[in-house]
mmCIF file of N, CA, C and O in Angstrom:
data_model
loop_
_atom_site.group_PDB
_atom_site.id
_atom_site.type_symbol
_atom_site.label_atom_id
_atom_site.label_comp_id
_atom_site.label_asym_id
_atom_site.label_seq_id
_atom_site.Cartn_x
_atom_site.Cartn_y
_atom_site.Cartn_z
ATOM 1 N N UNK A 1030 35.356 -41.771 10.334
ATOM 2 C CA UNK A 1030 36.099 -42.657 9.485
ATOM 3 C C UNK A 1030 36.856 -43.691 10.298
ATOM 4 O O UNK A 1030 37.239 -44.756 9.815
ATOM 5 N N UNK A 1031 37.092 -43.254 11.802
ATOM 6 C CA UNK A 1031 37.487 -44.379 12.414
ATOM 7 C C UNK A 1031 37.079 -45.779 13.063
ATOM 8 O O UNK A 1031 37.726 -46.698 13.565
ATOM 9 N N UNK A 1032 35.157 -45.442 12.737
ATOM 10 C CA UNK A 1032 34.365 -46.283 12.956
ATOM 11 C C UNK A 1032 35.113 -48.039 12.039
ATOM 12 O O UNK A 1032 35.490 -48.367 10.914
ATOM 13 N N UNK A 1033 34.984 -48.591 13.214
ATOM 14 C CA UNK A 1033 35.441 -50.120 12.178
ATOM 15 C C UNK A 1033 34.189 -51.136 13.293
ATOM 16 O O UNK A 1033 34.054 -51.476 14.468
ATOM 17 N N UNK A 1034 33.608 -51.248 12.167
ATOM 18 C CA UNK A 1034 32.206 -51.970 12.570
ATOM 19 C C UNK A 1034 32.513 -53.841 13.260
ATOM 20 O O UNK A 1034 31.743 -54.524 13.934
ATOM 21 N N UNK A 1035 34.291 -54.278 12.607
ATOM 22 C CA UNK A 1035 34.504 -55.197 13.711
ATOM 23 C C UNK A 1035 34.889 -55.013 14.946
ATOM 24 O O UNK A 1035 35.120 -56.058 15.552
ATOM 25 N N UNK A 1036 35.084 -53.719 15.716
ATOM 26 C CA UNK A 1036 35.680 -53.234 16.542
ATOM 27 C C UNK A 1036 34.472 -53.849 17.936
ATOM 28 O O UNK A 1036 33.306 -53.699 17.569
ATOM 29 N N UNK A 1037 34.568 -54.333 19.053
ATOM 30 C CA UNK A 1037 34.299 -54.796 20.393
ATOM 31 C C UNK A 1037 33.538 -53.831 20.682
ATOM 32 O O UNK A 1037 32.314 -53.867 20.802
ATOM 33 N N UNK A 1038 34.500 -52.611 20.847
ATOM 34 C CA UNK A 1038 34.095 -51.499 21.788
ATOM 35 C C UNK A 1038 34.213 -50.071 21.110
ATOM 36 O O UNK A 1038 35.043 -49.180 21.289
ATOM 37 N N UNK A 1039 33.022 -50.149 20.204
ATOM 38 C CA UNK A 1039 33.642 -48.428 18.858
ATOM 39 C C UNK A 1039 33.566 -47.289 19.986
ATOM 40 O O UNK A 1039 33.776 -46.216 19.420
ATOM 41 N N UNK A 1040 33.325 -47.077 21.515
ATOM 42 C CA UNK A 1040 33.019 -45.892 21.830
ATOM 43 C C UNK A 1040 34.245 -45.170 21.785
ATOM 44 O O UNK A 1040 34.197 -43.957 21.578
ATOM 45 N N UNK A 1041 35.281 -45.715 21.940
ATOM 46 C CA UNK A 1041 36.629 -44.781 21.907
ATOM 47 C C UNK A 1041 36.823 -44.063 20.610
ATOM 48 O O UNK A 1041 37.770 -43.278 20.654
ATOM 49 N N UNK A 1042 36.250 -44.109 19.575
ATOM 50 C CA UNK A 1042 36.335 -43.563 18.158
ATOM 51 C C UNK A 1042 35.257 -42.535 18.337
ATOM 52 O O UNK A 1042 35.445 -41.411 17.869
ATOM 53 N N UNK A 1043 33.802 -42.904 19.166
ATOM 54 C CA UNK A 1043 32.933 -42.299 19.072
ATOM 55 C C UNK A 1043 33.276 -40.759 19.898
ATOM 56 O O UNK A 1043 33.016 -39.627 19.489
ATOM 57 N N UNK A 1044 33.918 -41.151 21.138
ATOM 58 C CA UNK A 1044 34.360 -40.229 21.911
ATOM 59 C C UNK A 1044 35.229 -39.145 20.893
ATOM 60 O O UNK A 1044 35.154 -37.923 21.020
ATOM 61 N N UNK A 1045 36.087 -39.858 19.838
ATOM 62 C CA UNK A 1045 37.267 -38.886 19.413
ATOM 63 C C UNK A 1045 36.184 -37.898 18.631
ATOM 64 O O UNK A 1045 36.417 -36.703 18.454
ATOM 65 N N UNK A 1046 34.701 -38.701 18.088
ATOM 66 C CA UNK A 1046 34.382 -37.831 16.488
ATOM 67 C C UNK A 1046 33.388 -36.911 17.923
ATOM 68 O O UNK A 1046 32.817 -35.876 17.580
ATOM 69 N N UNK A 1047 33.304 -37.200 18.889
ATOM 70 C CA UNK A 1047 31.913 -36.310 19.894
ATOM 71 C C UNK A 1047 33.657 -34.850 19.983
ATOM 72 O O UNK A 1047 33.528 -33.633 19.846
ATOM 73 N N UNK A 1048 34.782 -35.471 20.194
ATOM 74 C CA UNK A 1048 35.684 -34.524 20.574
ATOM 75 C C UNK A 1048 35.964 -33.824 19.332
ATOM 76 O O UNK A 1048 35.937 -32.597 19.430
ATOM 77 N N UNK A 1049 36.190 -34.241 18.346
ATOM 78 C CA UNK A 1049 36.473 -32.884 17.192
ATOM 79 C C UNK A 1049 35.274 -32.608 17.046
ATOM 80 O O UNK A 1049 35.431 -31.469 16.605
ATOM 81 N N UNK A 1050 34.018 -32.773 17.071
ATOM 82 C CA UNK A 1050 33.057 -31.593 17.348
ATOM 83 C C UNK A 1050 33.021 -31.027 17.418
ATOM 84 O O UNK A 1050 32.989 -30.065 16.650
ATOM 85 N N UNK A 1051 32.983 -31.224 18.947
ATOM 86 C CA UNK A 1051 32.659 -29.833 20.496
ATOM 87 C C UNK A 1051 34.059 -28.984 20.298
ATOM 88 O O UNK A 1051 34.044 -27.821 20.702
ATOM 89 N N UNK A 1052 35.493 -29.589 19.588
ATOM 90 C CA UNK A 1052 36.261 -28.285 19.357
ATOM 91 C C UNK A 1052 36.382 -27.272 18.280
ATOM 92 O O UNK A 1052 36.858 -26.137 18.273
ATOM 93 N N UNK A 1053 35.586 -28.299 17.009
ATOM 94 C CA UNK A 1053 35.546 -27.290 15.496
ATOM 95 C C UNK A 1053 34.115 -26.306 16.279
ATOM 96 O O UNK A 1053 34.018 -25.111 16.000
ATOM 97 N N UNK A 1054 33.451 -26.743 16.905
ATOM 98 C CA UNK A 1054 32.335 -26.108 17.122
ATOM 99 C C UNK A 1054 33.030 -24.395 18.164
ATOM 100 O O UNK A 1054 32.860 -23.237 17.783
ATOM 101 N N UNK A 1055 33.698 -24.793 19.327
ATOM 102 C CA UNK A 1055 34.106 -24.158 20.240
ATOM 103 C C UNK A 1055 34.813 -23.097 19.324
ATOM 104 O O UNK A 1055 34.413 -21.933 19.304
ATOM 105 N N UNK A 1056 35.757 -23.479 18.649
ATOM 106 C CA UNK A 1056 36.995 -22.446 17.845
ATOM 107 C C UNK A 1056 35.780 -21.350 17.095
ATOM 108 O O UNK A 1056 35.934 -20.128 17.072
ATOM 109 N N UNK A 1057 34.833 -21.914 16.633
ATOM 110 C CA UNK A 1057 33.596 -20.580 15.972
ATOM 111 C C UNK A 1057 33.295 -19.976 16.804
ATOM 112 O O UNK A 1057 33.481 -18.759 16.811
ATOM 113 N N UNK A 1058 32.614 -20.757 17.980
ATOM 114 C CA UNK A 1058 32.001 -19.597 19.542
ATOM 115 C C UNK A 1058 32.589 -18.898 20.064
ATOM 116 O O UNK A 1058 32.128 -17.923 20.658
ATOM 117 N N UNK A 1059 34.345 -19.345 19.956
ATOM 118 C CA UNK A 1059 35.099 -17.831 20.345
ATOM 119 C C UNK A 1059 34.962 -16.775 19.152
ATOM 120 O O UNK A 1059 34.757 -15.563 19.225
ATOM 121 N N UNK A 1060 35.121 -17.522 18.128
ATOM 122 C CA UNK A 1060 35.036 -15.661 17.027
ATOM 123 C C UNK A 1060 33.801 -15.460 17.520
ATOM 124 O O UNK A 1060 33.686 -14.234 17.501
ATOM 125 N N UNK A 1061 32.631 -16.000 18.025
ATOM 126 C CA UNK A 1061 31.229 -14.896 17.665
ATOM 127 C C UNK A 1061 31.607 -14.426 19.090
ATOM 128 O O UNK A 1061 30.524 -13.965 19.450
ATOM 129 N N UNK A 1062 32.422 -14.254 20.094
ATOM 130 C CA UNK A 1062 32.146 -13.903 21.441
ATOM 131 C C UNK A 1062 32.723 -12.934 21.083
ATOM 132 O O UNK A 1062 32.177 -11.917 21.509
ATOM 133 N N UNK A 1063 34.221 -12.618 20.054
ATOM 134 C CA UNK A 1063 34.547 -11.484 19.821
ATOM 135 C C UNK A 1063 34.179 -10.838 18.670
ATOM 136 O O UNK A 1063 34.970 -10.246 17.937
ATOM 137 N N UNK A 1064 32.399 -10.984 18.401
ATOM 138 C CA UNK A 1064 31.883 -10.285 17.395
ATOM 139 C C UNK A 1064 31.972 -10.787 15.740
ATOM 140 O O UNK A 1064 31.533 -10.160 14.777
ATOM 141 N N UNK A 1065 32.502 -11.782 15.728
ATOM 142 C CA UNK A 1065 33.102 -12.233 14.613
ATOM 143 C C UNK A 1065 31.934 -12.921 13.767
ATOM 144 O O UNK A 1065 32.311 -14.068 13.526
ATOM 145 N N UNK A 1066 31.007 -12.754 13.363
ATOM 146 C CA UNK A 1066 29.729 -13.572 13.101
ATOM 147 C C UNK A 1066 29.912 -14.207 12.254
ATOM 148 O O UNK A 1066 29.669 -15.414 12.285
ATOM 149 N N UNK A 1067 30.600 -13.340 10.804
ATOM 150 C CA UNK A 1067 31.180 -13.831 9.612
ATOM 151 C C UNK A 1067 31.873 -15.124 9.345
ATOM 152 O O UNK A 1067 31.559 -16.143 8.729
ATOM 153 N N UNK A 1068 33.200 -14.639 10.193
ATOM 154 C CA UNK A 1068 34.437 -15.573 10.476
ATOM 155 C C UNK A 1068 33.915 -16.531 10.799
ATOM 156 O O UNK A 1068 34.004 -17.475 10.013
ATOM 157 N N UNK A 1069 33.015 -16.768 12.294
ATOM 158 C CA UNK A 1069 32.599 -18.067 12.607
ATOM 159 C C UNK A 1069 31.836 -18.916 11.954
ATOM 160 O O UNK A 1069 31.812 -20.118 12.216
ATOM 161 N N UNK A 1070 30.986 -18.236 10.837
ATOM 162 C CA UNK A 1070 29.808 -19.287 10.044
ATOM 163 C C UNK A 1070 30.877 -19.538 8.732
ATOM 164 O O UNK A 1070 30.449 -20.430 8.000
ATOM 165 N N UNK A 1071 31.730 -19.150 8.430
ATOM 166 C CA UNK A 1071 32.859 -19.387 7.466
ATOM 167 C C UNK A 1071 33.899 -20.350 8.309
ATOM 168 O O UNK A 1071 34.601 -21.098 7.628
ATOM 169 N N UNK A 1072 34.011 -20.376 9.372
ATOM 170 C CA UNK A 1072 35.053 -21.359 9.994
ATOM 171 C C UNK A 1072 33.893 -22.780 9.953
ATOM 172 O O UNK A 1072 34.143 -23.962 9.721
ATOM 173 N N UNK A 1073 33.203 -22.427 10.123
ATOM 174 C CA UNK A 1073 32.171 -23.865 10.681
ATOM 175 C C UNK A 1073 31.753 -23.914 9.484
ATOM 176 O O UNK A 1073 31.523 -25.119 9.386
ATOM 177 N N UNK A 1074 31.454 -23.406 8.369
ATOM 178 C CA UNK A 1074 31.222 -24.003 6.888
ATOM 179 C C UNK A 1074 32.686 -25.013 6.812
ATOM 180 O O UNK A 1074 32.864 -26.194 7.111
ATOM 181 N N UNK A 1075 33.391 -24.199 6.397
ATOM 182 C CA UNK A 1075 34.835 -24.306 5.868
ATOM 183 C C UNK A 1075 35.161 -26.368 7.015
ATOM 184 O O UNK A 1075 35.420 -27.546 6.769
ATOM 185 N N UNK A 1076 34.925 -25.593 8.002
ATOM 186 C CA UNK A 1076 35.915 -27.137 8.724
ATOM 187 C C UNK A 1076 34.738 -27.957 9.092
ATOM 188 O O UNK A 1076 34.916 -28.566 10.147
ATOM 189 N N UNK A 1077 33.357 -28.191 8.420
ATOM 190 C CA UNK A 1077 32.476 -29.117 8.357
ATOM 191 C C UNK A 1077 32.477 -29.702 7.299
ATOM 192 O O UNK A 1077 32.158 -30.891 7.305
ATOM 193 N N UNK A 1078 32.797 -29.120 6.192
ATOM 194 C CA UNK A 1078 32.958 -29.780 4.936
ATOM 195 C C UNK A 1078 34.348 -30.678 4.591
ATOM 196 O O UNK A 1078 34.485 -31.655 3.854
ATOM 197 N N UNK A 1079 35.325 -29.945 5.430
ATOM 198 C CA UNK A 1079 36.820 -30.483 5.418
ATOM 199 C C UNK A 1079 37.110 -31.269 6.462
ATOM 200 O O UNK A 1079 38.152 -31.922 6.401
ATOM 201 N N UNK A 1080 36.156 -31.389 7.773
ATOM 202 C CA UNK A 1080 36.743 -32.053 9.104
ATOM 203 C C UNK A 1080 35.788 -33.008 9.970
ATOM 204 O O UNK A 1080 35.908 -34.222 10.139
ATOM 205 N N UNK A 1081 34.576 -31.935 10.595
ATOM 206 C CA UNK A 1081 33.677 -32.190 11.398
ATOM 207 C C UNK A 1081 32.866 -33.257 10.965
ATOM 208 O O UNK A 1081 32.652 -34.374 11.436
ATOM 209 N N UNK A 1082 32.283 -32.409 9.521
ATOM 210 C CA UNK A 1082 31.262 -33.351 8.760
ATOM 211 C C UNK A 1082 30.886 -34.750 8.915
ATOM 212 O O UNK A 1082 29.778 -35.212 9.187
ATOM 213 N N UNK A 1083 32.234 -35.483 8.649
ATOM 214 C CA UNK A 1083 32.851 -36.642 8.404
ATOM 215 C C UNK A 1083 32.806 -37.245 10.006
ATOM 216 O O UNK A 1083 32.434 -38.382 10.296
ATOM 217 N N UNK A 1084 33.169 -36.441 10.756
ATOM 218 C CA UNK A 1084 32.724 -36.890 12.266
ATOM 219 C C UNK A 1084 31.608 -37.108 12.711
ATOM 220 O O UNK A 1084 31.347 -38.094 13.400
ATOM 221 N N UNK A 1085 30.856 -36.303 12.414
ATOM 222 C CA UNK A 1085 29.815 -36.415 12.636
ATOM 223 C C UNK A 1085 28.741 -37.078 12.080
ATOM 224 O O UNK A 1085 27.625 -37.181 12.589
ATOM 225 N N UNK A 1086 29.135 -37.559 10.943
ATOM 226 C CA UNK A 1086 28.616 -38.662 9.914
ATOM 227 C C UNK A 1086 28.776 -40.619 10.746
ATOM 228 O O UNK A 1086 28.050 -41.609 10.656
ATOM 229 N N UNK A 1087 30.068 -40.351 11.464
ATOM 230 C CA UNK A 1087 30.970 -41.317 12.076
ATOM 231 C C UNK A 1087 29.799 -41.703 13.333
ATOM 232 O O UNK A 1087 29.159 -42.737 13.524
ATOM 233 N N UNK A 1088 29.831 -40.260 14.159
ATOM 234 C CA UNK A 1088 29.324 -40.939 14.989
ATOM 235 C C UNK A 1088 27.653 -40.930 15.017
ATOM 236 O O UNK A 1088 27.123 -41.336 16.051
ATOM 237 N N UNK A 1089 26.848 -40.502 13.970
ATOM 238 C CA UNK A 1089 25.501 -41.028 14.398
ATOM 239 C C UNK A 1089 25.241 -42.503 13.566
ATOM 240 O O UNK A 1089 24.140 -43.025 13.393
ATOM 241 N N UNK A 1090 26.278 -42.915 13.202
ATOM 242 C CA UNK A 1090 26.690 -44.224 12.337
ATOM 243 C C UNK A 1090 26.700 -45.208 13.337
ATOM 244 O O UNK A 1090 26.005 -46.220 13.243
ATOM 245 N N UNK A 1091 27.613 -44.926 14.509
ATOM 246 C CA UNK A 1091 28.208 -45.793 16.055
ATOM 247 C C UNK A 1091 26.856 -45.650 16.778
ATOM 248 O O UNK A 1091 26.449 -46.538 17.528
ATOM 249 N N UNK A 1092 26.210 -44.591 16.555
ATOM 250 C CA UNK A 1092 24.775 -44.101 17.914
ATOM 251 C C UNK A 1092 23.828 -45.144 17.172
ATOM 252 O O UNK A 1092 23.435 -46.192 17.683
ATOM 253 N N UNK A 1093 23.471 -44.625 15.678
ATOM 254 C CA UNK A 1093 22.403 -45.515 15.490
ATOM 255 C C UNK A 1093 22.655 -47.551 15.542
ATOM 256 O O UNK A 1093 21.824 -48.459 15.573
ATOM 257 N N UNK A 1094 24.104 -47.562 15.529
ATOM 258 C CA UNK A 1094 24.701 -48.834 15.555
ATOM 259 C C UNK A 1094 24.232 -49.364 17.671
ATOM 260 O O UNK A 1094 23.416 -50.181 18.099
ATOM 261 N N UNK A 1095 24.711 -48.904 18.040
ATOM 262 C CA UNK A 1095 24.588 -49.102 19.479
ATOM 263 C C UNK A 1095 23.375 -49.374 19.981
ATOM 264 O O UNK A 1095 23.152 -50.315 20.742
ATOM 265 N N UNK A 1096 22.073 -48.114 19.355
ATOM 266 C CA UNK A 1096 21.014 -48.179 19.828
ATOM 267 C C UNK A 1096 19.909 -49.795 19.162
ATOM 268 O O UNK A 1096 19.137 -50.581 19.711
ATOM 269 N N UNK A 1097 20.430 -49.612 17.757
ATOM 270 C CA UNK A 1097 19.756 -50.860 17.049
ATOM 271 C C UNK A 1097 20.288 -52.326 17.476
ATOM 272 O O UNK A 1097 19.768 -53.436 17.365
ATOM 273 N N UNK A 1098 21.483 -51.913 17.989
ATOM 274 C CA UNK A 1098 22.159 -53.521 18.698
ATOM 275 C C UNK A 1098 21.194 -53.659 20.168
ATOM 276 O O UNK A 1098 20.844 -54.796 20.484
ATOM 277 N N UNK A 1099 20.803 -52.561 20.991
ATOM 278 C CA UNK A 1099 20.257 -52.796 22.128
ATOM 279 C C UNK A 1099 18.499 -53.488 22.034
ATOM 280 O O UNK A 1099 17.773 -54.126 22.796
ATOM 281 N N UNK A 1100 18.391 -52.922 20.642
ATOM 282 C CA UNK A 1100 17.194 -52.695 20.308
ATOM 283 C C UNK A 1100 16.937 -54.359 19.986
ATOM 284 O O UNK A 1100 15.990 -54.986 20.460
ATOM 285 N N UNK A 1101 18.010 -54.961 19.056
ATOM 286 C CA UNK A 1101 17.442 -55.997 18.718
ATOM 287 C C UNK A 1101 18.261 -57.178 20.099
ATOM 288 O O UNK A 1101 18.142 -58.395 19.962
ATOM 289 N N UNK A 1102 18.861 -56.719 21.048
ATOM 290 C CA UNK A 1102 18.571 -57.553 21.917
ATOM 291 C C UNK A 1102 17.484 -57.667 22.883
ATOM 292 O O UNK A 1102 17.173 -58.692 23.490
ATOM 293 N N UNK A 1103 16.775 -56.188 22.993
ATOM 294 C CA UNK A 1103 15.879 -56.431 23.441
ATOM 295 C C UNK A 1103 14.348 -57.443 23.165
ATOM 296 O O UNK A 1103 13.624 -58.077 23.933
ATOM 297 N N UNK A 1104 14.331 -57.172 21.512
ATOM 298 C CA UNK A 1104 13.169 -57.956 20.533
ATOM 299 C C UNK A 1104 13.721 -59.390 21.088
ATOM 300 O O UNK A 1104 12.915 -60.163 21.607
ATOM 301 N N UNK A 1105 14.611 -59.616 21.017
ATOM 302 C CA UNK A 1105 15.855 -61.431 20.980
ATOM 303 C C UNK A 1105 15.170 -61.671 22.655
ATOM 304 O O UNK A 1105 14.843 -62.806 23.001
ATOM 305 N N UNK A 1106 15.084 -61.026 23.165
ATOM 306 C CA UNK A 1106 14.591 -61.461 24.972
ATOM 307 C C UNK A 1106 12.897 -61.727 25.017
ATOM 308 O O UNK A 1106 12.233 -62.461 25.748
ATOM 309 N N UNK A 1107 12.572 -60.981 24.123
ATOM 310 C CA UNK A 1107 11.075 -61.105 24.238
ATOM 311 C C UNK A 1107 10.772 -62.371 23.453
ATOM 312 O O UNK A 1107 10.111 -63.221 24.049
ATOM 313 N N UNK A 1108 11.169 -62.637 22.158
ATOM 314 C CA UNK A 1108 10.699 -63.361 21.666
ATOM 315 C C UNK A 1108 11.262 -64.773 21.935
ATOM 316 O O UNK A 1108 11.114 -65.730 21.173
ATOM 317 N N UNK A 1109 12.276 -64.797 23.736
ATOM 318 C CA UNK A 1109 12.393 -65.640 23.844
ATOM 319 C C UNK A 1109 11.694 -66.214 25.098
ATOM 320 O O UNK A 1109 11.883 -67.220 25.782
ATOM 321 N N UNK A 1110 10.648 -64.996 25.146
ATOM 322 C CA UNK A 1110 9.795 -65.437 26.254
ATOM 323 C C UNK A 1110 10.681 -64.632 27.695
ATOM 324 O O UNK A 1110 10.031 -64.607 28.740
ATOM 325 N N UNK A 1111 12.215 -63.958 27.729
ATOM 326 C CA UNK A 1111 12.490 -63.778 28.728
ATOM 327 C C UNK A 1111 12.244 -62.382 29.301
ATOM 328 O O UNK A 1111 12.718 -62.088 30.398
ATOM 329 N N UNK A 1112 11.431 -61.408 28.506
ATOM 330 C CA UNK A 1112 11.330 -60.213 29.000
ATOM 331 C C UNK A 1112 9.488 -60.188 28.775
ATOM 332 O O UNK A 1112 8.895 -60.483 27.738
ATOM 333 N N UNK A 1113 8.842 -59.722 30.155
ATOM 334 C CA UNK A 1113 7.281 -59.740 30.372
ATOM 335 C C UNK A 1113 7.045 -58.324 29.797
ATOM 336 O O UNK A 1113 5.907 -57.859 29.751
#
């Protein structure tokens, strides 16, 4: 949600939604390390629908944004004759 598509440089947003990830993700891998199998697929339901989700929605929004910007500068070089 912090994605703002006038933004220069979105990776600092991208970094925050890659960081609540890897920690809603981490907080489950400790319950399953202490056996918790339940707890953890109920923590990672529960805070994907309420937290992660939305992050993770964010950032393949910024990825596919980044990659299609490279993408169409690359087409923009060819069809200007500057890439063989």
């Amino acid at each position: 949600m912090e994605y703002d598509q006038g933004q220069q440089d979105p990776t600092g947003s991208l970094a925050d939604d890659f960081t609540d990830i890897y920690f809603e993700l981490k907080r489950g891998l400790k319950l399953l390390e202490g056996g918790g199998t339940g707890n953890a697929l109920a923590l990672w339901k529960g805070s994907f629908l309420v937290h992660w989700g939305q992050h993770l929605v964010d950032a393949e929004r910024q990825v596919y944004s980044l990659f299609s910007r490279r993408q169409q500068q690359g087409y923009s070089m060819q069809c200007a004759g500057g890439v063989n």
